[in-house]
mmCIF file of C-alpha atoms in Angstrom:
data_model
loop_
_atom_site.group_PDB
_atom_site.id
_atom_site.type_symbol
_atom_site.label_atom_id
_atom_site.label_comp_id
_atom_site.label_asym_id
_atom_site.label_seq_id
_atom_site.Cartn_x
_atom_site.Cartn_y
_atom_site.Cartn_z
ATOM 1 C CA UNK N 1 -86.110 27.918 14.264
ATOM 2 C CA UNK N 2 -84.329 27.565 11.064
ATOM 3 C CA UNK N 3 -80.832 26.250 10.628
ATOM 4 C CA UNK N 4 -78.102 27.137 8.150
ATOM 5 C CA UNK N 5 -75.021 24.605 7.603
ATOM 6 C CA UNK N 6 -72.088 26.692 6.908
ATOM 7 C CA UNK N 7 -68.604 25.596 6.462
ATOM 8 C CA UNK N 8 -67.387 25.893 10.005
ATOM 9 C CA UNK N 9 -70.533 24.567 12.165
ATOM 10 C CA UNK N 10 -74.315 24.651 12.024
ATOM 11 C CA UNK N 11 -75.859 28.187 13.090
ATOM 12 C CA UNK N 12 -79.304 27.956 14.591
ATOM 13 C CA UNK N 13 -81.435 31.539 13.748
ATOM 14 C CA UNK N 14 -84.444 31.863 15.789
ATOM 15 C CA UNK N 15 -87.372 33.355 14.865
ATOM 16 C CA UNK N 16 -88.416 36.853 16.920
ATOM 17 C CA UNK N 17 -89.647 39.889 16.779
ATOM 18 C CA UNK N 18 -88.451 43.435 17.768
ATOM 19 C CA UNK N 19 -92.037 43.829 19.236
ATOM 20 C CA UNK N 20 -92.395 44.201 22.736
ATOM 21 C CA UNK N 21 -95.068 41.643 24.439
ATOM 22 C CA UNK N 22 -96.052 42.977 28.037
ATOM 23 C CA UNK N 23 -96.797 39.903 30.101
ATOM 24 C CA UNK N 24 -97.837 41.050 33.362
ATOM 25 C CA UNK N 25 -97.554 37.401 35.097
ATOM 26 C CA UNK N 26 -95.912 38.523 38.225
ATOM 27 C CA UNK N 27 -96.386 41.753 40.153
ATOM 28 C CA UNK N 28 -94.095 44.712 39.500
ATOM 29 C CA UNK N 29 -95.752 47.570 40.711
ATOM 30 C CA UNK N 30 -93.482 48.224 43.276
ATOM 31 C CA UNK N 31 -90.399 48.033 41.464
ATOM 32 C CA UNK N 32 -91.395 51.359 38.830
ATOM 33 C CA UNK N 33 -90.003 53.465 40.826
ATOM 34 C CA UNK N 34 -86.847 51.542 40.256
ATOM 35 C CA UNK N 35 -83.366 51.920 38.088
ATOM 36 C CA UNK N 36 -81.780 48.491 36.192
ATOM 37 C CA UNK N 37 -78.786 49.177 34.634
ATOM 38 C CA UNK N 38 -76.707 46.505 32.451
ATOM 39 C CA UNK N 39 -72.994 45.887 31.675
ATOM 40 C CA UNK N 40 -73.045 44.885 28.218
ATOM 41 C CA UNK N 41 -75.071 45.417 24.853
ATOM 42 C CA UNK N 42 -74.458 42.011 23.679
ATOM 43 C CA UNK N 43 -76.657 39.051 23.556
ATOM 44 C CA UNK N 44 -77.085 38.656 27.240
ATOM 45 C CA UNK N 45 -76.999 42.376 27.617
ATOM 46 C CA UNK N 46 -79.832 42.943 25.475
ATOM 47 C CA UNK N 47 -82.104 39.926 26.256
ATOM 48 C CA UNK N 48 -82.073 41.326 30.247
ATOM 49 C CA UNK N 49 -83.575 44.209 28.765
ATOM 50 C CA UNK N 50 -86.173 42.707 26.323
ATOM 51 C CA UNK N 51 -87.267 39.973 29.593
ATOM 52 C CA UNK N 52 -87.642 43.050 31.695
ATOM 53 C CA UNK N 53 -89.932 44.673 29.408
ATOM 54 C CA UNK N 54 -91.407 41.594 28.713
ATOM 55 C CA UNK N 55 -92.726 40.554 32.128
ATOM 56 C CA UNK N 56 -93.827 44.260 32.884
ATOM 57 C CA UNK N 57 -91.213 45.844 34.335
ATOM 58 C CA UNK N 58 -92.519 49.253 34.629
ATOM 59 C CA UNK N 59 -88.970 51.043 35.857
ATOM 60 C CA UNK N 60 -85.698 53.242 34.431
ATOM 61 C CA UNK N 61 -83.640 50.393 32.361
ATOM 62 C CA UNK N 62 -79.813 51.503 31.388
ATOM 63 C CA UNK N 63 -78.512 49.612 28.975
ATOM 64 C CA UNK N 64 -74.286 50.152 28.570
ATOM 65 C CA UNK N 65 -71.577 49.039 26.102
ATOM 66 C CA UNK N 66 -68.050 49.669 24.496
ATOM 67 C CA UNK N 67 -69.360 49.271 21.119
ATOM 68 C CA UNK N 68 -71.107 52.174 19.175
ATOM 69 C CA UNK N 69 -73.237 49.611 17.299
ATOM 70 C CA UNK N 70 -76.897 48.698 18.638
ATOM 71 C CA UNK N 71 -76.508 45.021 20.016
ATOM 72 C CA UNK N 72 -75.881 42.184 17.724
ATOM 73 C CA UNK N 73 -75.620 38.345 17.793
ATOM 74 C CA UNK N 74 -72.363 37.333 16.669
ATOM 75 C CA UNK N 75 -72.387 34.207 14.211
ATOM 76 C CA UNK N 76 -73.016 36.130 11.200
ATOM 77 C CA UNK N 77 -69.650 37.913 12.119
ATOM 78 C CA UNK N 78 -67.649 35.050 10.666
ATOM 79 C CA UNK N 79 -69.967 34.323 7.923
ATOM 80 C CA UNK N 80 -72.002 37.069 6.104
ATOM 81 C CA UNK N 81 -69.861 39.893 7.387
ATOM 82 C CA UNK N 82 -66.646 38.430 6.754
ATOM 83 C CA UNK N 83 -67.877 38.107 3.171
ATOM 84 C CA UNK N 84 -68.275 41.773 2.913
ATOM 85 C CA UNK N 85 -71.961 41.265 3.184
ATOM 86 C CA UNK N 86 -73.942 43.508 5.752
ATOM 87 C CA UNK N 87 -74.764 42.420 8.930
ATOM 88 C CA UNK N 88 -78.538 40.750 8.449
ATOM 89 C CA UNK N 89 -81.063 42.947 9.489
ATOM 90 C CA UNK N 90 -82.295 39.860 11.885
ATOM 91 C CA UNK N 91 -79.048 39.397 13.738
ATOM 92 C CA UNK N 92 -79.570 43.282 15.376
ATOM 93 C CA UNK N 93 -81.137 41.590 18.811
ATOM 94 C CA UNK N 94 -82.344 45.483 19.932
ATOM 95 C CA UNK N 95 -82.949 48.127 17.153
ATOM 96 C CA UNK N 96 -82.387 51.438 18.175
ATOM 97 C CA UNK N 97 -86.478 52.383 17.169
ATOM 98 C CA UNK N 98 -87.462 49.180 19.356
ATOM 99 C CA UNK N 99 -85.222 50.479 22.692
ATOM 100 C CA UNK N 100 -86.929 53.647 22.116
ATOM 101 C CA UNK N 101 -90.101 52.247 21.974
ATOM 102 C CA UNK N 102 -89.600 50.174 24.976
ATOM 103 C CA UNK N 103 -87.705 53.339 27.199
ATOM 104 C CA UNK N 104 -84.315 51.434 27.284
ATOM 105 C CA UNK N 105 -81.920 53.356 27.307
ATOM 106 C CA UNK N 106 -78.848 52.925 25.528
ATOM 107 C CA UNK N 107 -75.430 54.246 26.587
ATOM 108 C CA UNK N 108 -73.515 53.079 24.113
ATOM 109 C CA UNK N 109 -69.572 53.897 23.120
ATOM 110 C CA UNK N 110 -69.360 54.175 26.945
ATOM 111 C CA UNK N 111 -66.710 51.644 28.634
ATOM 112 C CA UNK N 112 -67.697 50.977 32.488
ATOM 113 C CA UNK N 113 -64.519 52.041 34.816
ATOM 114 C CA UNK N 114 -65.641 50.618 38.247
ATOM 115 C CA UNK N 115 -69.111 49.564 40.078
ATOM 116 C CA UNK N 116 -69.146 50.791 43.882
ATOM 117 C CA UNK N 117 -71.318 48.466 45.439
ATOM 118 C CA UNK N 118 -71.881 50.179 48.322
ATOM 119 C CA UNK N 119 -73.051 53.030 46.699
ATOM 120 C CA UNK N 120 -74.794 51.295 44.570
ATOM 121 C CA UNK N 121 -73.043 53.127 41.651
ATOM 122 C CA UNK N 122 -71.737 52.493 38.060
ATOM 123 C CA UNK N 123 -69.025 54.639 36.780
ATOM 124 C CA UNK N 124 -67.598 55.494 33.250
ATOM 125 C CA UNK N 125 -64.760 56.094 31.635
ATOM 126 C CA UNK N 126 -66.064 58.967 30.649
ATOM 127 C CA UNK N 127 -67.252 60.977 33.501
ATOM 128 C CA UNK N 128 -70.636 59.578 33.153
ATOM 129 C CA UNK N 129 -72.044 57.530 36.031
ATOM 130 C CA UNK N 130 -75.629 56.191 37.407
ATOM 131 C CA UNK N 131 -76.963 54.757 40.433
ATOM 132 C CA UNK N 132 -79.127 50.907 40.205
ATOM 133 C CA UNK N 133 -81.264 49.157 42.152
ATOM 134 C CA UNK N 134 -80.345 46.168 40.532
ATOM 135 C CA UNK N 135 -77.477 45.454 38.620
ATOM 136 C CA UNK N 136 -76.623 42.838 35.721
ATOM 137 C CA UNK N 137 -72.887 42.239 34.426
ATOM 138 C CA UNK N 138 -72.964 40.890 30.802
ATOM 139 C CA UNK N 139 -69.534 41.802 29.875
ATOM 140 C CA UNK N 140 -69.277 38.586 27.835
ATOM 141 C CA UNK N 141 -65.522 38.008 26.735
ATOM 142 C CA UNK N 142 -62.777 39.383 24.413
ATOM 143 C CA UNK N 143 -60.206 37.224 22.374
ATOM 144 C CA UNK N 144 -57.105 35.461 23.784
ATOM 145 C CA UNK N 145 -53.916 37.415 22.838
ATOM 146 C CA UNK N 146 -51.106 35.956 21.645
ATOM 147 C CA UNK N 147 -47.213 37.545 21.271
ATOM 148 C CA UNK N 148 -46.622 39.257 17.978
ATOM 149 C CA UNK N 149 -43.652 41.212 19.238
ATOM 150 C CA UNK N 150 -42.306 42.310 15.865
ATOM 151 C CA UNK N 151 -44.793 41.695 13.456
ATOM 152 C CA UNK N 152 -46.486 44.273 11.732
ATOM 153 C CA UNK N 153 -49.530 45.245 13.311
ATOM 154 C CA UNK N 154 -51.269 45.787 10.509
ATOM 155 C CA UNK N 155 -50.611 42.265 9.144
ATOM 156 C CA UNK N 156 -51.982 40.604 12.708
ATOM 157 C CA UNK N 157 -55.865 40.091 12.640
ATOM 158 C CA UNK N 158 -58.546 38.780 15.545
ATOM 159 C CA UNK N 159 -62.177 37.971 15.000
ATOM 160 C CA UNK N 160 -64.758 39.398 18.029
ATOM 161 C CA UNK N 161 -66.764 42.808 16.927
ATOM 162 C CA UNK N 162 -68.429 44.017 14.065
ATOM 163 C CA UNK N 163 -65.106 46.074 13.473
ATOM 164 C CA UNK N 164 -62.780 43.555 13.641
ATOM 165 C CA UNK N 165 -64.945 41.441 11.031
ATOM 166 C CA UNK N 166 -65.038 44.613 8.113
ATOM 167 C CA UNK N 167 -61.705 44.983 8.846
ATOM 168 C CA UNK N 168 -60.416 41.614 8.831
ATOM 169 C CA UNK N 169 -62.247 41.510 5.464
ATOM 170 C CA UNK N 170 -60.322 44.257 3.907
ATOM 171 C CA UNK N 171 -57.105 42.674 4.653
ATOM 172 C CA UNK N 172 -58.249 39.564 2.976
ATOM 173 C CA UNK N 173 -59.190 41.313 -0.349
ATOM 174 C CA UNK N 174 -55.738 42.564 -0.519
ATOM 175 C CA UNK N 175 -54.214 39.155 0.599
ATOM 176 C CA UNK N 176 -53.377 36.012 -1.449
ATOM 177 C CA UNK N 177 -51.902 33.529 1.407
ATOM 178 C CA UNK N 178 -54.062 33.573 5.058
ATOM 179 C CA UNK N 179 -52.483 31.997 7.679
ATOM 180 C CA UNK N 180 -54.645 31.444 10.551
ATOM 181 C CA UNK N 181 -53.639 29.921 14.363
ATOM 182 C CA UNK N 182 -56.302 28.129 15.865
ATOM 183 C CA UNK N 183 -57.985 25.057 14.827
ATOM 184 C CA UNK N 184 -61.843 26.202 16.474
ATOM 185 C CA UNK N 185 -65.213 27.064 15.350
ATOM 186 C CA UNK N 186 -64.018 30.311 14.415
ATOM 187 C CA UNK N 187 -60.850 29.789 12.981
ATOM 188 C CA UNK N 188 -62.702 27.185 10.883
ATOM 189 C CA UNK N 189 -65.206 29.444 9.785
ATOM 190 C CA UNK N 190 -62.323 31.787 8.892
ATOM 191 C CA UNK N 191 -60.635 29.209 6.461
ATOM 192 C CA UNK N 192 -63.872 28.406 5.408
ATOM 193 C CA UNK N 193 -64.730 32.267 3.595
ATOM 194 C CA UNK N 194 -61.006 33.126 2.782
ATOM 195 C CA UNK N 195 -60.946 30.003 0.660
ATOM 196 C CA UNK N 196 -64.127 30.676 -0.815
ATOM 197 C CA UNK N 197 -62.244 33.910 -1.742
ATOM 198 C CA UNK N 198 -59.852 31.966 -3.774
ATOM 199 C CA UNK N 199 -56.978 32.765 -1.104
ATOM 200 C CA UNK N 200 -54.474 30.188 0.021
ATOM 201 C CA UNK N 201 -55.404 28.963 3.368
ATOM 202 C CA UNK N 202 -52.619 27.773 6.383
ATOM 203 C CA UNK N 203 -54.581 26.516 9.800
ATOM 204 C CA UNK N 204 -52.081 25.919 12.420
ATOM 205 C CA UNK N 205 -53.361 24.161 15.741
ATOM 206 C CA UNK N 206 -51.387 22.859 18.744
ATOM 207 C CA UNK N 207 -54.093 20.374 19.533
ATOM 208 C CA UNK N 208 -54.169 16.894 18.164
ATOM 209 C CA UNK N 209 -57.367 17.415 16.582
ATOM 210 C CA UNK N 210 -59.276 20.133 15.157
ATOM 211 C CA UNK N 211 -62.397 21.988 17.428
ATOM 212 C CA UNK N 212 -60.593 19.539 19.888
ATOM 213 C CA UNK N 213 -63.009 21.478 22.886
ATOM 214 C CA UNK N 214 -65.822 21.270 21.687
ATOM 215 C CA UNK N 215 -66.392 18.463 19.316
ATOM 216 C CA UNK N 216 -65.754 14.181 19.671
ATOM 217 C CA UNK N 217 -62.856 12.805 17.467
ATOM 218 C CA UNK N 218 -64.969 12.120 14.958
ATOM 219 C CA UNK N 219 -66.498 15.166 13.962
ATOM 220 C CA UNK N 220 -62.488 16.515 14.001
ATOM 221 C CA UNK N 221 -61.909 13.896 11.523
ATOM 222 C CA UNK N 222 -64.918 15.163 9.674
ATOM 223 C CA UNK N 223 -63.712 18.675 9.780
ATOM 224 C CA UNK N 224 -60.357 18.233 9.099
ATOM 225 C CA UNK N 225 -61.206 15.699 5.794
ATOM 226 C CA UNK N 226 -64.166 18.549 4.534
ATOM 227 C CA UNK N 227 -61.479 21.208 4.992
ATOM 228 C CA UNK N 228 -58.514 19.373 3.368
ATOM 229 C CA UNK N 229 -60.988 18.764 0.433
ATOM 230 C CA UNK N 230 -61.691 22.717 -0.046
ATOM 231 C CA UNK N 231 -58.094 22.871 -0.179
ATOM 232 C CA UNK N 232 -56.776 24.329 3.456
ATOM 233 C CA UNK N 233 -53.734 23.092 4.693
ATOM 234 C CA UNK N 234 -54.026 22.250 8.489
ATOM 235 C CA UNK N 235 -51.158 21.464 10.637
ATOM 236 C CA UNK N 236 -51.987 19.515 14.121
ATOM 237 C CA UNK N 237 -50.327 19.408 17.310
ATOM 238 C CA UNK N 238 -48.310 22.331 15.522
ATOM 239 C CA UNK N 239 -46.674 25.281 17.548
ATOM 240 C CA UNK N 240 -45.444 27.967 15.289
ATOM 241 C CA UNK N 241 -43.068 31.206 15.658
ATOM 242 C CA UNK N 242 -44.146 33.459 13.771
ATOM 243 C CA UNK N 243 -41.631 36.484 11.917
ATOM 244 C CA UNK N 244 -41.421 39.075 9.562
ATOM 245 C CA UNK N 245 -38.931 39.061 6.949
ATOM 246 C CA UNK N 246 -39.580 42.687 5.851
ATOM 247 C CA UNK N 247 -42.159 41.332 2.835
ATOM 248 C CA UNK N 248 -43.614 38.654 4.415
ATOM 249 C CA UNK N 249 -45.246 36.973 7.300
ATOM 250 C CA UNK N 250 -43.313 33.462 8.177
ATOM 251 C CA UNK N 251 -44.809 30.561 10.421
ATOM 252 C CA UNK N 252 -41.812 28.328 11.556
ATOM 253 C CA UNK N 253 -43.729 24.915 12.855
ATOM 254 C CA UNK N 254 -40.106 23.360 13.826
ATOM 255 C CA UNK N 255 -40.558 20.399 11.514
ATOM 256 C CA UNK N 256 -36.967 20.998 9.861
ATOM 257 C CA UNK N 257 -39.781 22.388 6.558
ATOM 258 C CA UNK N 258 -39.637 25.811 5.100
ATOM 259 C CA UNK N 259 -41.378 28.255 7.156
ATOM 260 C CA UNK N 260 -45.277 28.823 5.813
ATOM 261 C CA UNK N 261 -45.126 32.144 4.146
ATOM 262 C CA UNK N 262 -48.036 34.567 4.860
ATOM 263 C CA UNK N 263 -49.317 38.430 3.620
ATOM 264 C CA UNK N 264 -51.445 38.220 7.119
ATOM 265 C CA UNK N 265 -52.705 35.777 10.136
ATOM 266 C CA UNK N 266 -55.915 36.003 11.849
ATOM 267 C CA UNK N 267 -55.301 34.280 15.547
ATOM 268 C CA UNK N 268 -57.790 32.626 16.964
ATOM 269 C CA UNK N 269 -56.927 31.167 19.569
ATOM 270 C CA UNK N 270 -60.137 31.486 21.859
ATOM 271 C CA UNK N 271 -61.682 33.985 24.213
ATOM 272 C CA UNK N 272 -61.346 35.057 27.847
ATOM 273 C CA UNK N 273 -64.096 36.059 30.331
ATOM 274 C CA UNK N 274 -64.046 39.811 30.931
ATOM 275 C CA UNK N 275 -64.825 39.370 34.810
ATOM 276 C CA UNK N 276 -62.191 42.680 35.507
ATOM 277 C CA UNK N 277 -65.462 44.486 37.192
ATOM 278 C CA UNK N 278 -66.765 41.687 39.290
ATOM 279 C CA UNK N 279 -62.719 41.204 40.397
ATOM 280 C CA UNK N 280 -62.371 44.555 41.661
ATOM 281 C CA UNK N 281 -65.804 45.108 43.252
ATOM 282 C CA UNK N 282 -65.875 42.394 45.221
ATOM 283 C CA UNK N 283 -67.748 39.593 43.800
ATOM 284 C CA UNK N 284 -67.168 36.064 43.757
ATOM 285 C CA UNK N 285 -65.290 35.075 40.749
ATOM 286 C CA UNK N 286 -63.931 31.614 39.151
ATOM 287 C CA UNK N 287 -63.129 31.210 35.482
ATOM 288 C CA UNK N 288 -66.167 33.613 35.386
ATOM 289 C CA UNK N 289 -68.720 35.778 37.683
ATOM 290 C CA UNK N 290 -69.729 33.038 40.200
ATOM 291 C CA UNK N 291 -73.640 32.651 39.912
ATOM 292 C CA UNK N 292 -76.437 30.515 40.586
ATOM 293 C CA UNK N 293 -78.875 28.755 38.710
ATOM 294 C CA UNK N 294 -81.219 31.567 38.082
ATOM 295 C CA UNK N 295 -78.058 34.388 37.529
ATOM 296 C CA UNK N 296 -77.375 35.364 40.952
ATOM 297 C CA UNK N 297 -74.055 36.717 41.991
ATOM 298 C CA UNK N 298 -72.654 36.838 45.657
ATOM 299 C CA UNK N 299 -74.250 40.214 45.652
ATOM 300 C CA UNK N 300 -77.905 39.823 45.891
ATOM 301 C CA UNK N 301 -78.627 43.251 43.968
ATOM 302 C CA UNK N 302 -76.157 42.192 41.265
ATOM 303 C CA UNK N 303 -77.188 39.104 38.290
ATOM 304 C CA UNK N 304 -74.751 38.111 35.574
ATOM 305 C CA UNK N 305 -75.493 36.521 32.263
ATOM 306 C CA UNK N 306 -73.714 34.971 29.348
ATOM 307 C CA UNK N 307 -69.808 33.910 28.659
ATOM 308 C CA UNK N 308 -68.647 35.709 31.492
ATOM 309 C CA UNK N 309 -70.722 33.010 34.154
ATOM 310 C CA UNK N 310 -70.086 30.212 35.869
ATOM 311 C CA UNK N 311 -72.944 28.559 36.445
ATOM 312 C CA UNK N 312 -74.308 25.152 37.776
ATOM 313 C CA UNK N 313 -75.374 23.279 34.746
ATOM 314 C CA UNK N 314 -77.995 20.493 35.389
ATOM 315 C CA UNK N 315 -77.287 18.778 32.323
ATOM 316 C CA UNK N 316 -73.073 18.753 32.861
ATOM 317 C CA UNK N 317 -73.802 17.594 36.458
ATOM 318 C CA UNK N 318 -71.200 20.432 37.024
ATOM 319 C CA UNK N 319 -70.390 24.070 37.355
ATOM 320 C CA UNK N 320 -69.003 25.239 33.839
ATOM 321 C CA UNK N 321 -68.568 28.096 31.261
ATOM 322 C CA UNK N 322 -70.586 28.158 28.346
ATOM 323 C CA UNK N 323 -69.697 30.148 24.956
ATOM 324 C CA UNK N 324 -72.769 29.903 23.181
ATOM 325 C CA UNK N 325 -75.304 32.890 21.707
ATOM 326 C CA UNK N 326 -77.990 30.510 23.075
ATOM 327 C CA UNK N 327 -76.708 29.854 26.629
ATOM 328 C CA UNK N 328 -76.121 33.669 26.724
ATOM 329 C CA UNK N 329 -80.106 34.374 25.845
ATOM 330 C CA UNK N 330 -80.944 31.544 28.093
ATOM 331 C CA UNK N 331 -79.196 32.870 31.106
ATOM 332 C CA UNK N 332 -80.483 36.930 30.624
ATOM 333 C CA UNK N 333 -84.060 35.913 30.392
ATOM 334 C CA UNK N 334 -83.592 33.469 33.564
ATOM 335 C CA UNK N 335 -81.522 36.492 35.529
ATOM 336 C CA UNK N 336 -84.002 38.975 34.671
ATOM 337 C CA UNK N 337 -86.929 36.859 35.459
ATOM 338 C CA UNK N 338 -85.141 36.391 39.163
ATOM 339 C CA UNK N 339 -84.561 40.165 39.348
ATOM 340 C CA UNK N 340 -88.240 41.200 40.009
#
């Protein structure tokens, strides 16, 4: 595994292969006959599909997502992408040639409307809908919204697809002053390339302390000093209103100051589980898809992997929420190791 310090936080690459190993260590004979569709072409998404294939599952696999793109990991999104840069050739976790290869098929550009468990049935937006023997929800999450109620729309930015990252890219070409809310990984990571683009850099957080989630005081000290020293200014324990003035983007923090003037903001203010499906279908859901240790939902033909879980963790001593590209690969392999 090699490891590649960036700005923001340390971003572990694994080393694999778009090959397919069969590993026939369990019998699956029975189950070729059968149809294993997934919610979800992310990580998760796609590593149900690789472990399926990989321990010799001989049946239909349907794998479906919102996004046209073949599934990627998402760290390079706020590094290499958000440079401009493509997105590496090694971050695409299924190819297009390799699902082929493997019979997976991918439904992609298709948004899932509803799953009828009775039935047994998963229906698109689109008209287009398919019956499974087993089912696995890897919906993962999309990015907390915040009010911008009279700012220009075009001027507001969030970080979370491939899409939003070439976009958000454009609008910092043609930007000199970034102001970004949200003092995580990813708004980090943000400040980190825009001032590495020579722009003038704003982080606004309402916590105390930067990454204050996921990190001990003292790497937030360490974070805060490396960023001050690239030259960001970051406000803590900061709540800002944000206006337009008809030029401008203005960040009022309430400190009696002049308001932070802006040509765009990227919020990033975290994510939230997309467990809409599960909610309306039935299942049992708690700041995520309630599962078990090995992906199991309160539906015994239906698993669920990555962000969108909660799931026991040994380690914790607890039942949590991870948001991690390894906890997501982690969980799919375990759920579709429990499947067959």
């Amino acid at each position: 595994m090699g490891c590649r310090w960036r700005f923001g936080r340390p971003y572990a690459t694994p080393a694999r292969s778009q090959g397919w190993r069969q590993v026939p260590d369990r019998e699956t004979r029975g189950l070729s006959m059968n149809t294993f569709v997934i919610i979800g072409a992310g990580q998760a998404g796609a590593w149900v599909a690789r472990s399926l294939r990989n321990s010799a599952f001989k049946g239909r696999i349907v794998l479906i997502g919102d996004e046209d793109a073949a599934p990627y990991e998402r760290p390079p999104l706020s590094k290499e992408v958000l440079k401009g840069e493509p997105l590496p050739d090694s971050c695409t976790v299924l190819k297009h040639e390799a699902a082929a290869e493997a019979e997976v098929e991918l439904w992609l550009g298709e948004s899932v409307k509803r799953i009828d468990r009775e039935a047994h049935l998963v229906l698109c937006a689109s008209g287009r809908e398919i019956t499974y023997d087993k089912l696995f929800i890897a919906t993962g999450s999309r990015v907390r919204m915040l009010p911008t109620t009279g700012l220009p729309q075009d001027r507001v930015f969030y970080l979370r697809t491939l899409h939003d990252a070439e976009r958000l890219h454009q609008a910092m070409m043609r930007s000199q002053r970034v102001l970004i809310v949200g003092g995580g990984w990813i708004g980090l990571e943000v400040a980190a390339v825009a001032r590495g683009m020579g722009k003038q850099v704003t982080v606004i957080e309402m916590a105390p302390r930067l990454c204050a989630r996921a990190a001990p005081p003292a790497v937030s000290d360490y974070l805060q000093n490396l960023h001050a020293r690239h030259g960001v200014d970051v406000y803590l324990d900061t709540r800002a209103t944000l206006s337009w003035n008809g030029s401008k983007l203005e960040a009022d923090t309430g400190n009696g100051k002049a308001p932070i003037a802006a040509d765009m903001v990227v919020i990033a203010a975290g994510i939230v589980p997309n467990v809409e499906l599960a909610t309306e279908c039935g299942l049992a859901v708690d700041n995520g898809i309630v599962v078990d240790d090995q992906g199991r939902t309160s539906d015994p033909d239906i698993f669920a992997a990555g962000d969108v879980t909660n799931h026991p963790n040994r380690h914790a001593g607890m039942r949590l929420r991870l948001e991690s590209w390894e906890n997501a690969q982690n969980q799919a392999i375990a759920a579709a190791r429990a499947a067959l």
